[in-house]
Each structure stands twice: as structure tokens, then as C-alpha cells.
């Protein structure tokens, strides 16, 4: 029976995009420190027209080094997983996910500046988790379980447990990730299985089964002499029956004038 195999070829852009994301947020933070300025006012300010610009800029702005560091690893790991397992929709998920997360934060957030890439991280978390379950493929399910195992503790921060944390941005990202997981149809790379005779290196002259047919495709019974020569070369032959019983036919040495005798063990 043929079984479909899913192949996931590695491409350089699978690491390039996540690396660019991480480098961009670090570059912005370095720029702020270098010139002693703050871009916090470029974050999302809910229900203010001037705060709409934060939809595009807030993921790149972080309050301090600790905030930046805590977002760096999750952003790199989850975006890499997105680009590797869902390559054909990864760019759309990143762009649309970040955009709609910012929109949702602008709608439900407190009147303050919401900054940081954590909303995008929660969007990636929600997408990878739900998409793996909906895909019903063992590799993608493993990704879902990995995400939950490593970053499952993040779920607590979608609730207002700390006034310094933008739980509205976290909740927005998680819901947007769930929405995108049900909206995008990501097709896996499937390799068409081949039988041995469909491969390029197949040689019919070395196939024992093909030797049973002549040039016209007619079945040619194997001569008894061939069986005898084969038995002389093989000291024992194991046969497995359907009920699991193993039969061992072992040749007993005898004189040429005597008949061959086989014992059953």
C-alpha cells in the first residue's frame, strides 16, 4: 500500500524572515539608547486617531532591555516554526496577524501606549497551536504540543493580572491567531510515493520476480534444478506462516547417492 510522505524542505528564507524580525526590534532599541530618545508615543493608543500609527510601529518598540529580551526568543522560535511548517502562508500570517492584532488592541485597549512584539507572539502562539490541531497531522500536532509545553504559561497574561502588561494586546493577538488558523488553508508538501520499479535505478535483469517471465510477458516456471542449486547454497530457510509459527527447513548433509532429507523444527 502506498503511503503519502510529507516532506518539509529547508529554505534560507525560513530563517531569514525570523532573523530580520529580531534584528529590527534590536536595531530600534539600540537607536533609542544611542540617541537617548523614546519611541513610546509611536505605540498603539486606543481610540485615538494619532494612536493608529502604532498598529504598524508598536511591535518594534520596547520599553527596556528586559522587555526586549523576553520577546526576542519567543518571537524568533515561533516565527521560525511558522516559516518552516507553514511556508506558503507565513508572510500573510505575519503581516495580517500583526495588523489585525494592532487594530483589535486599538479597539479594546486601555487609554495608554501599548508597545512591544508580545501581541505578535501571542498571535503566532494561537495560530501554531490551533492550526496543528485542525491539520490532524502528527508533525503539526507535535508543533502544537511543543508550543503549549514551552509557552503555555503565557496564557495567564491574557488576563489583567498585572497593570504594567498590555493584556489587551495579548488577548487580541491570541484571538487573531485563532482566527487566521481557521481562515488559511495551508497545503503540506507531499511527496508522491514510488514503487521500486518506478525508480530511476531499477534494473529488471536483477529482479528475481521479473526472471519468471519471458520477453513476451509469459510466465516461465522455475526449473527444479534451479531449486536444488539454490538449496545447496542456502543452509536453512525460515518460513513464517500466517498464525505466527516459524518453520525452519535445514538441509542435512548426505551422500550424493542418497536422497536429500529435511527436518522440521
PDB file of C-alpha atoms in Angstrom:
ATOM      1  CA  UNK A   1       0.000   0.000   0.000  1.00  0.00           C
ATOM      2  CA  UNK A   2       1.272   3.450  -0.832  1.00  0.00           C
ATOM      3  CA  UNK A   3       1.613   5.940   1.989  1.00  0.00           C
ATOM      4  CA  UNK A   4       1.918   9.659   1.428  1.00  0.00           C
ATOM      5  CA  UNK A   5       5.022  11.210   2.935  1.00  0.00           C
ATOM      6  CA  UNK A   6       5.110  14.853   3.906  1.00  0.00           C
ATOM      7  CA  UNK A   7       8.404  16.498   3.099  1.00  0.00           C
ATOM      8  CA  UNK A   8       9.434  19.809   4.581  1.00  0.00           C
ATOM      9  CA  UNK A   9      12.362  21.139   2.535  1.00  0.00           C
ATOM     10  CA  UNK A  10      14.527  23.707   4.248  1.00  0.00           C
ATOM     11  CA  UNK A  11      14.931  27.086   2.573  1.00  0.00           C
ATOM     12  CA  UNK A  12      17.075  30.022   3.611  1.00  0.00           C
ATOM     13  CA  UNK A  13      14.099  32.378   3.932  1.00  0.00           C
ATOM     14  CA  UNK A  14      12.749  30.156   6.720  1.00  0.00           C
ATOM     15  CA  UNK A  15      15.481  31.608   8.918  1.00  0.00           C
ATOM     16  CA  UNK A  16      15.888  34.909   7.104  1.00  0.00           C
ATOM     17  CA  UNK A  17      12.464  36.344   7.963  1.00  0.00           C
ATOM     18  CA  UNK A  18      12.609  35.494  11.697  1.00  0.00           C
ATOM     19  CA  UNK A  19      16.167  36.807  11.872  1.00  0.00           C
ATOM     20  CA  UNK A  20      15.156  40.077  10.223  1.00  0.00           C
ATOM     21  CA  UNK A  21      12.312  40.471  12.724  1.00  0.00           C
ATOM     22  CA  UNK A  22      14.623  40.009  15.673  1.00  0.00           C
ATOM     23  CA  UNK A  23      17.325  42.273  14.253  1.00  0.00           C
ATOM     24  CA  UNK A  24      14.785  45.004  13.516  1.00  0.00           C
ATOM     25  CA  UNK A  25      13.474  45.200  17.080  1.00  0.00           C
ATOM     26  CA  UNK A  26      17.031  45.184  18.439  1.00  0.00           C
ATOM     27  CA  UNK A  27      18.074  47.880  15.989  1.00  0.00           C
ATOM     28  CA  UNK A  28      15.201  50.150  17.060  1.00  0.00           C
ATOM     29  CA  UNK A  29      16.083  49.659  20.726  1.00  0.00           C
ATOM     30  CA  UNK A  30      19.767  50.343  20.019  1.00  0.00           C
ATOM     31  CA  UNK A  31      18.786  53.507  18.150  1.00  0.00           C
ATOM     32  CA  UNK A  32      16.755  54.723  21.134  1.00  0.00           C
ATOM     33  CA  UNK A  33      19.603  54.069  23.550  1.00  0.00           C
ATOM     34  CA  UNK A  34      22.233  55.507  21.226  1.00  0.00           C
ATOM     35  CA  UNK A  35      20.459  58.834  20.733  1.00  0.00           C
ATOM     36  CA  UNK A  36      18.694  58.867  24.117  1.00  0.00           C
ATOM     37  CA  UNK A  37      15.216  59.119  22.664  1.00  0.00           C
ATOM     38  CA  UNK A  38      11.974  57.207  23.161  1.00  0.00           C
ATOM     39  CA  UNK A  39       9.525  55.964  20.561  1.00  0.00           C
ATOM     40  CA  UNK A  40       6.852  55.038  23.109  1.00  0.00           C
ATOM     41  CA  UNK A  41       4.465  57.633  21.703  1.00  0.00           C
ATOM     42  CA  UNK A  42       4.546  55.700  18.431  1.00  0.00           C
ATOM     43  CA  UNK A  43       2.791  52.827  20.117  1.00  0.00           C
ATOM     44  CA  UNK A  44      -0.903  51.968  19.895  1.00  0.00           C
ATOM     45  CA  UNK A  45      -3.077  54.431  21.785  1.00  0.00           C
ATOM     46  CA  UNK A  46      -6.614  53.016  21.809  1.00  0.00           C
ATOM     47  CA  UNK A  47      -9.440  55.060  20.320  1.00  0.00           C
ATOM     48  CA  UNK A  48      -7.185  57.970  19.365  1.00  0.00           C
ATOM     49  CA  UNK A  49      -6.611  58.742  15.720  1.00  0.00           C
ATOM     50  CA  UNK A  50      -2.996  59.570  16.445  1.00  0.00           C
ATOM     51  CA  UNK A  51      -2.620  56.153  18.050  1.00  0.00           C
ATOM     52  CA  UNK A  52      -3.416  54.341  14.814  1.00  0.00           C
ATOM     53  CA  UNK A  53       0.197  54.657  13.692  1.00  0.00           C
ATOM     54  CA  UNK A  54       1.098  52.251  16.480  1.00  0.00           C
ATOM     55  CA  UNK A  55      -0.582  49.482  14.520  1.00  0.00           C
ATOM     56  CA  UNK A  56       2.470  49.482  12.256  1.00  0.00           C
ATOM     57  CA  UNK A  57       5.229  50.612  14.636  1.00  0.00           C
ATOM     58  CA  UNK A  58       4.397  49.261  18.102  1.00  0.00           C
ATOM     59  CA  UNK A  59       5.784  45.704  17.522  1.00  0.00           C
ATOM     60  CA  UNK A  60       9.255  47.216  17.031  1.00  0.00           C
ATOM     61  CA  UNK A  61       9.224  49.384  20.189  1.00  0.00           C
ATOM     62  CA  UNK A  62      10.190  48.088  23.651  1.00  0.00           C
ATOM     63  CA  UNK A  63      10.349  49.805  26.994  1.00  0.00           C
ATOM     64  CA  UNK A  64      13.635  48.395  28.311  1.00  0.00           C
ATOM     65  CA  UNK A  65      16.218  45.657  27.769  1.00  0.00           C
ATOM     66  CA  UNK A  66      14.274  43.141  29.868  1.00  0.00           C
ATOM     67  CA  UNK A  67      11.127  43.713  27.822  1.00  0.00           C
ATOM     68  CA  UNK A  68      13.131  43.311  24.626  1.00  0.00           C
ATOM     69  CA  UNK A  69      14.909  40.145  25.748  1.00  0.00           C
ATOM     70  CA  UNK A  70      11.731  38.393  26.910  1.00  0.00           C
ATOM     71  CA  UNK A  71      10.215  38.969  23.463  1.00  0.00           C
ATOM     72  CA  UNK A  72      13.286  38.033  21.422  1.00  0.00           C
ATOM     73  CA  UNK A  73      13.418  34.248  21.875  1.00  0.00           C
ATOM     74  CA  UNK A  74       9.658  33.570  21.594  1.00  0.00           C
ATOM     75  CA  UNK A  75       9.453  35.765  18.501  1.00  0.00           C
ATOM     76  CA  UNK A  76      12.375  34.014  16.809  1.00  0.00           C
ATOM     77  CA  UNK A  77      11.313  30.458  17.705  1.00  0.00           C
ATOM     78  CA  UNK A  78       7.621  30.828  16.882  1.00  0.00           C
ATOM     79  CA  UNK A  79       8.201  32.768  13.657  1.00  0.00           C
ATOM     80  CA  UNK A  80      10.755  30.154  12.552  1.00  0.00           C
ATOM     81  CA  UNK A  81       8.227  27.398  13.223  1.00  0.00           C
ATOM     82  CA  UNK A  82       5.660  29.349  11.207  1.00  0.00           C
ATOM     83  CA  UNK A  83       8.011  29.791   8.228  1.00  0.00           C
ATOM     84  CA  UNK A  84       9.119  26.146   8.300  1.00  0.00           C
ATOM     85  CA  UNK A  85       5.827  24.322   8.761  1.00  0.00           C
ATOM     86  CA  UNK A  86       3.543  26.830   7.007  1.00  0.00           C
ATOM     87  CA  UNK A  87       5.850  28.385   4.454  1.00  0.00           C
ATOM     88  CA  UNK A  88       3.197  29.142   1.846  1.00  0.00           C
ATOM     89  CA  UNK A  89       1.161  31.341   4.230  1.00  0.00           C
ATOM     90  CA  UNK A  90       3.866  32.541   6.635  1.00  0.00           C
ATOM     91  CA  UNK A  91       4.244  36.054   5.193  1.00  0.00           C
ATOM     92  CA  UNK A  92       0.486  36.593   5.080  1.00  0.00           C
ATOM     93  CA  UNK A  93       0.080  35.377   8.650  1.00  0.00           C
ATOM     94  CA  UNK A  94       2.837  37.684   9.909  1.00  0.00           C
ATOM     95  CA  UNK A  95       1.605  40.783   8.092  1.00  0.00           C
ATOM     96  CA  UNK A  96      -2.129  40.306   8.568  1.00  0.00           C
ATOM     97  CA  UNK A  97      -1.667  38.973  12.094  1.00  0.00           C
ATOM     98  CA  UNK A  98       0.349  41.989  13.197  1.00  0.00           C
ATOM     99  CA  UNK A  99      -2.096  44.374  11.518  1.00  0.00           C
ATOM    100  CA  UNK A 100      -5.299  42.916  12.974  1.00  0.00           C
ATOM    101  CA  UNK A 101      -3.684  42.499  16.388  1.00  0.00           C
ATOM    102  CA  UNK A 102      -2.940  46.209  16.363  1.00  0.00           C
ATOM    103  CA  UNK A 103      -6.489  47.013  15.249  1.00  0.00           C
ATOM    104  CA  UNK A 104      -8.012  44.874  17.997  1.00  0.00           C
ATOM    105  CA  UNK A 105      -5.706  46.412  20.617  1.00  0.00           C
ATOM    106  CA  UNK A 106      -6.685  49.889  19.454  1.00  0.00           C
ATOM    107  CA  UNK A 107     -10.341  48.967  19.896  1.00  0.00           C
ATOM    108  CA  UNK A 108     -10.315  47.261  23.320  1.00  0.00           C
ATOM    109  CA  UNK A 109      -7.150  48.574  24.994  1.00  0.00           C
ATOM    110  CA  UNK A 110      -6.822  50.992  27.896  1.00  0.00           C
ATOM    111  CA  UNK A 111      -6.022  54.628  27.217  1.00  0.00           C
ATOM    112  CA  UNK A 112      -2.271  54.214  27.249  1.00  0.00           C
ATOM    113  CA  UNK A 113       0.566  53.466  24.862  1.00  0.00           C
ATOM    114  CA  UNK A 114       0.766  49.762  24.028  1.00  0.00           C
ATOM    115  CA  UNK A 115       4.187  48.749  22.737  1.00  0.00           C
ATOM    116  CA  UNK A 116       6.173  45.580  22.150  1.00  0.00           C
ATOM    117  CA  UNK A 117       6.100  42.463  19.954  1.00  0.00           C
ATOM    118  CA  UNK A 118       4.206  40.398  22.509  1.00  0.00           C
ATOM    119  CA  UNK A 119       0.935  40.829  20.613  1.00  0.00           C
ATOM    120  CA  UNK A 120       2.537  39.275  17.530  1.00  0.00           C
ATOM    121  CA  UNK A 121       3.991  36.499  19.699  1.00  0.00           C
ATOM    122  CA  UNK A 122       0.558  35.638  21.067  1.00  0.00           C
ATOM    123  CA  UNK A 123      -0.800  35.701  17.514  1.00  0.00           C
ATOM    124  CA  UNK A 124       1.868  33.173  16.450  1.00  0.00           C
ATOM    125  CA  UNK A 125       1.153  31.081  19.525  1.00  0.00           C
ATOM    126  CA  UNK A 126      -2.568  30.929  18.764  1.00  0.00           C
ATOM    127  CA  UNK A 127      -2.034  30.199  15.081  1.00  0.00           C
ATOM    128  CA  UNK A 128       0.502  27.393  15.565  1.00  0.00           C
ATOM    129  CA  UNK A 129      -1.474  25.770  18.354  1.00  0.00           C
ATOM    130  CA  UNK A 130      -4.875  25.692  16.670  1.00  0.00           C
ATOM    131  CA  UNK A 131      -3.582  25.078  13.137  1.00  0.00           C
ATOM    132  CA  UNK A 132      -1.700  21.973  14.203  1.00  0.00           C
ATOM    133  CA  UNK A 133      -4.828  20.532  15.779  1.00  0.00           C
ATOM    134  CA  UNK A 134      -7.003  21.339  12.765  1.00  0.00           C
ATOM    135  CA  UNK A 135      -4.445  19.887  10.321  1.00  0.00           C
ATOM    136  CA  UNK A 136      -4.582  16.459  12.046  1.00  0.00           C
ATOM    137  CA  UNK A 137      -1.027  15.637  11.002  1.00  0.00           C
ATOM    138  CA  UNK A 138       1.361  14.140  13.511  1.00  0.00           C
ATOM    139  CA  UNK A 139       4.200  16.587  12.798  1.00  0.00           C
ATOM    140  CA  UNK A 140       1.964  19.621  13.098  1.00  0.00           C
ATOM    141  CA  UNK A 141       0.324  18.206  16.206  1.00  0.00           C
ATOM    142  CA  UNK A 142       3.812  17.852  17.664  1.00  0.00           C
ATOM    143  CA  UNK A 143       4.373  21.543  16.939  1.00  0.00           C
ATOM    144  CA  UNK A 144       1.147  22.386  18.796  1.00  0.00           C
ATOM    145  CA  UNK A 145       2.167  20.337  21.824  1.00  0.00           C
ATOM    146  CA  UNK A 146       5.655  21.857  21.773  1.00  0.00           C
ATOM    147  CA  UNK A 147       4.215  25.362  21.706  1.00  0.00           C
ATOM    148  CA  UNK A 148       1.902  24.588  24.616  1.00  0.00           C
ATOM    149  CA  UNK A 149       4.658  22.863  26.595  1.00  0.00           C
ATOM    150  CA  UNK A 150       7.191  25.667  26.195  1.00  0.00           C
ATOM    151  CA  UNK A 151       4.954  28.741  26.062  1.00  0.00           C
ATOM    152  CA  UNK A 152       1.740  27.528  27.656  1.00  0.00           C
ATOM    153  CA  UNK A 153       2.388  29.724  30.676  1.00  0.00           C
ATOM    154  CA  UNK A 154       1.768  32.777  28.514  1.00  0.00           C
ATOM    155  CA  UNK A 155      -1.958  32.083  28.599  1.00  0.00           C
ATOM    156  CA  UNK A 156      -2.157  33.687  32.058  1.00  0.00           C
ATOM    157  CA  UNK A 157      -1.133  37.048  30.644  1.00  0.00           C
ATOM    158  CA  UNK A 158      -4.271  37.411  28.527  1.00  0.00           C
ATOM    159  CA  UNK A 159      -5.970  38.334  31.802  1.00  0.00           C
ATOM    160  CA  UNK A 160      -5.446  41.628  33.693  1.00  0.00           C
ATOM    161  CA  UNK A 161      -3.101  40.210  36.332  1.00  0.00           C
ATOM    162  CA  UNK A 162      -0.507  42.989  36.015  1.00  0.00           C
ATOM    163  CA  UNK A 163      -1.425  46.579  35.180  1.00  0.00           C
ATOM    164  CA  UNK A 164       2.018  47.127  33.596  1.00  0.00           C
ATOM    165  CA  UNK A 165       1.369  44.445  30.989  1.00  0.00           C
ATOM    166  CA  UNK A 166      -0.817  45.028  27.950  1.00  0.00           C
ATOM    167  CA  UNK A 167      -3.105  42.060  28.432  1.00  0.00           C
ATOM    168  CA  UNK A 168      -5.381  43.614  25.802  1.00  0.00           C
ATOM    169  CA  UNK A 169      -2.603  43.217  23.218  1.00  0.00           C
ATOM    170  CA  UNK A 170      -2.006  39.622  24.308  1.00  0.00           C
ATOM    171  CA  UNK A 171      -5.686  38.751  24.115  1.00  0.00           C
ATOM    172  CA  UNK A 172      -6.015  40.462  20.746  1.00  0.00           C
ATOM    173  CA  UNK A 173      -3.041  38.542  19.346  1.00  0.00           C
ATOM    174  CA  UNK A 174      -4.330  35.197  20.624  1.00  0.00           C
ATOM    175  CA  UNK A 175      -7.798  35.694  19.128  1.00  0.00           C
ATOM    176  CA  UNK A 176      -6.362  36.905  15.818  1.00  0.00           C
ATOM    177  CA  UNK A 177      -4.097  33.840  15.706  1.00  0.00           C
ATOM    178  CA  UNK A 178      -7.089  31.561  16.235  1.00  0.00           C
ATOM    179  CA  UNK A 179      -8.999  33.375  13.503  1.00  0.00           C
ATOM    180  CA  UNK A 180      -6.159  33.092  10.977  1.00  0.00           C
ATOM    181  CA  UNK A 181      -5.700  29.406  11.783  1.00  0.00           C
ATOM    182  CA  UNK A 182      -9.272  28.720  10.713  1.00  0.00           C
ATOM    183  CA  UNK A 183      -9.086  31.034   7.703  1.00  0.00           C
ATOM    184  CA  UNK A 184      -5.879  29.991   5.934  1.00  0.00           C
ATOM    185  CA  UNK A 185      -5.668  26.676   4.146  1.00  0.00           C
ATOM    186  CA  UNK A 186      -2.031  25.655   4.278  1.00  0.00           C
ATOM    187  CA  UNK A 187      -1.080  22.769   1.997  1.00  0.00           C
ATOM    188  CA  UNK A 188       1.740  20.494   3.056  1.00  0.00           C
ATOM    189  CA  UNK A 189       4.499  19.473   0.675  1.00  0.00           C
ATOM    190  CA  UNK A 190       3.648  15.908  -0.250  1.00  0.00           C
ATOM    191  CA  UNK A 191       5.986  13.528  -1.962  1.00  0.00           C
ATOM    192  CA  UNK A 192       4.428  11.114  -4.440  1.00  0.00           C
ATOM    193  CA  UNK A 193       5.472   7.602  -3.338  1.00  0.00           C
ATOM    194  CA  UNK A 194       7.118   5.312  -5.864  1.00  0.00           C
ATOM    195  CA  UNK A 195       7.294   1.554  -6.190  1.00  0.00           C
ATOM    196  CA  UNK A 196      10.723   0.023  -6.657  1.00  0.00           C
ATOM    197  CA  UNK A 197      10.111  -0.471 -10.372  1.00  0.00           C
ATOM    198  CA  UNK A 198       9.267   3.231 -10.732  1.00  0.00           C
ATOM    199  CA  UNK A 199      12.664   4.398  -9.546  1.00  0.00           C
ATOM    200  CA  UNK A 200      15.378   5.516 -11.958  1.00  0.00           C
ATOM    201  CA  UNK A 201      17.918   2.919 -10.837  1.00  0.00           C
ATOM    202  CA  UNK A 202      15.626  -0.051 -11.285  1.00  0.00           C
ATOM    203  CA  UNK A 203      17.173  -2.918 -13.284  1.00  0.00           C
ATOM    204  CA  UNK A 204      14.683  -5.660 -14.288  1.00  0.00           C
ATOM    205  CA  UNK A 205      17.516  -8.114 -15.018  1.00  0.00           C
ATOM    206  CA  UNK A 206      18.359  -8.265 -11.309  1.00  0.00           C
ATOM    207  CA  UNK A 207      14.760  -8.647 -10.146  1.00  0.00           C
ATOM    208  CA  UNK A 208      14.044 -12.280  -9.221  1.00  0.00           C
ATOM    209  CA  UNK A 209      10.338 -11.802  -9.871  1.00  0.00           C
ATOM    210  CA  UNK A 210      10.900 -10.485 -13.404  1.00  0.00           C
ATOM    211  CA  UNK A 211      13.056 -13.514 -14.208  1.00  0.00           C
ATOM    212  CA  UNK A 212       9.880 -15.597 -14.044  1.00  0.00           C
ATOM    213  CA  UNK A 213       8.650 -14.010 -17.289  1.00  0.00           C
ATOM    214  CA  UNK A 214       9.993 -14.199 -20.808  1.00  0.00           C
ATOM    215  CA  UNK A 215      10.426 -11.311 -23.242  1.00  0.00           C
ATOM    216  CA  UNK A 216       6.745 -11.546 -24.232  1.00  0.00           C
ATOM    217  CA  UNK A 217       5.498 -11.407 -20.654  1.00  0.00           C
ATOM    218  CA  UNK A 218       4.633 -15.129 -20.445  1.00  0.00           C
ATOM    219  CA  UNK A 219       5.174 -16.858 -17.116  1.00  0.00           C
ATOM    220  CA  UNK A 220       8.107 -19.264 -17.133  1.00  0.00           C
ATOM    221  CA  UNK A 221       8.144 -21.801 -14.269  1.00  0.00           C
ATOM    222  CA  UNK A 222      11.462 -22.120 -12.459  1.00  0.00           C
ATOM    223  CA  UNK A 223      13.135 -25.476 -13.325  1.00  0.00           C
ATOM    224  CA  UNK A 224      13.550 -27.981 -10.457  1.00  0.00           C
ATOM    225  CA  UNK A 225      17.302 -27.902 -10.989  1.00  0.00           C
ATOM    226  CA  UNK A 226      17.349 -24.271 -10.024  1.00  0.00           C
ATOM    227  CA  UNK A 227      15.660 -25.148  -6.727  1.00  0.00           C
ATOM    228  CA  UNK A 228      18.249 -27.794  -5.956  1.00  0.00           C
ATOM    229  CA  UNK A 229      21.136 -25.450  -6.711  1.00  0.00           C
ATOM    230  CA  UNK A 230      19.594 -22.778  -4.530  1.00  0.00           C
ATOM    231  CA  UNK A 231      19.137 -25.204  -1.641  1.00  0.00           C
ATOM    232  CA  UNK A 232      22.770 -26.228  -1.790  1.00  0.00           C
ATOM    233  CA  UNK A 233      23.814 -22.628  -1.298  1.00  0.00           C
ATOM    234  CA  UNK A 234      21.315 -21.837   1.488  1.00  0.00           C
ATOM    235  CA  UNK A 235      21.919 -23.791   4.738  1.00  0.00           C
ATOM    236  CA  UNK A 236      18.487 -23.060   6.149  1.00  0.00           C
ATOM    237  CA  UNK A 237      15.270 -21.358   5.141  1.00  0.00           C
ATOM    238  CA  UNK A 238      12.861 -19.747   7.580  1.00  0.00           C
ATOM    239  CA  UNK A 239       9.184 -19.555   6.746  1.00  0.00           C
ATOM    240  CA  UNK A 240       6.690 -17.509   8.741  1.00  0.00           C
ATOM    241  CA  UNK A 241       3.101 -18.651   8.492  1.00  0.00           C
ATOM    242  CA  UNK A 242       0.013 -16.521   8.996  1.00  0.00           C
ATOM    243  CA  UNK A 243      -0.518 -17.838  12.514  1.00  0.00           C
ATOM    244  CA  UNK A 244       2.960 -16.815  13.599  1.00  0.00           C
ATOM    245  CA  UNK A 245       4.506 -20.317  13.622  1.00  0.00           C
ATOM    246  CA  UNK A 246       8.095 -20.343  12.400  1.00  0.00           C
ATOM    247  CA  UNK A 247       9.201 -23.303  10.315  1.00  0.00           C
ATOM    248  CA  UNK A 248      12.890 -23.881   9.787  1.00  0.00           C
ATOM    249  CA  UNK A 249      13.887 -26.141   6.916  1.00  0.00           C
ATOM    250  CA  UNK A 250      17.501 -27.149   7.455  1.00  0.00           C
ATOM    251  CA  UNK A 251      19.418 -29.237   4.998  1.00  0.00           C
ATOM    252  CA  UNK A 252      21.011 -32.389   6.413  1.00  0.00           C
ATOM    253  CA  UNK A 253      24.271 -33.415   4.808  1.00  0.00           C
ATOM    254  CA  UNK A 254      24.037 -36.722   2.979  1.00  0.00           C
ATOM    255  CA  UNK A 255      25.812 -38.706   0.358  1.00  0.00           C
ATOM    256  CA  UNK A 256      25.213 -37.868  -3.252  1.00  0.00           C
ATOM    257  CA  UNK A 257      23.625 -41.301  -3.806  1.00  0.00           C
ATOM    258  CA  UNK A 258      21.112 -40.765  -1.022  1.00  0.00           C
ATOM    259  CA  UNK A 259      18.030 -38.642  -1.170  1.00  0.00           C
ATOM    260  CA  UNK A 260      18.047 -35.293   0.489  1.00  0.00           C
ATOM    261  CA  UNK A 261      16.311 -35.253   3.837  1.00  0.00           C
ATOM    262  CA  UNK A 262      14.913 -32.180   5.548  1.00  0.00           C
ATOM    263  CA  UNK A 263      13.976 -31.999   9.197  1.00  0.00           C
ATOM    264  CA  UNK A 264      11.238 -29.824  10.595  1.00  0.00           C
ATOM    265  CA  UNK A 265      11.974 -27.896  13.776  1.00  0.00           C
TER     266      UNK A 265
END
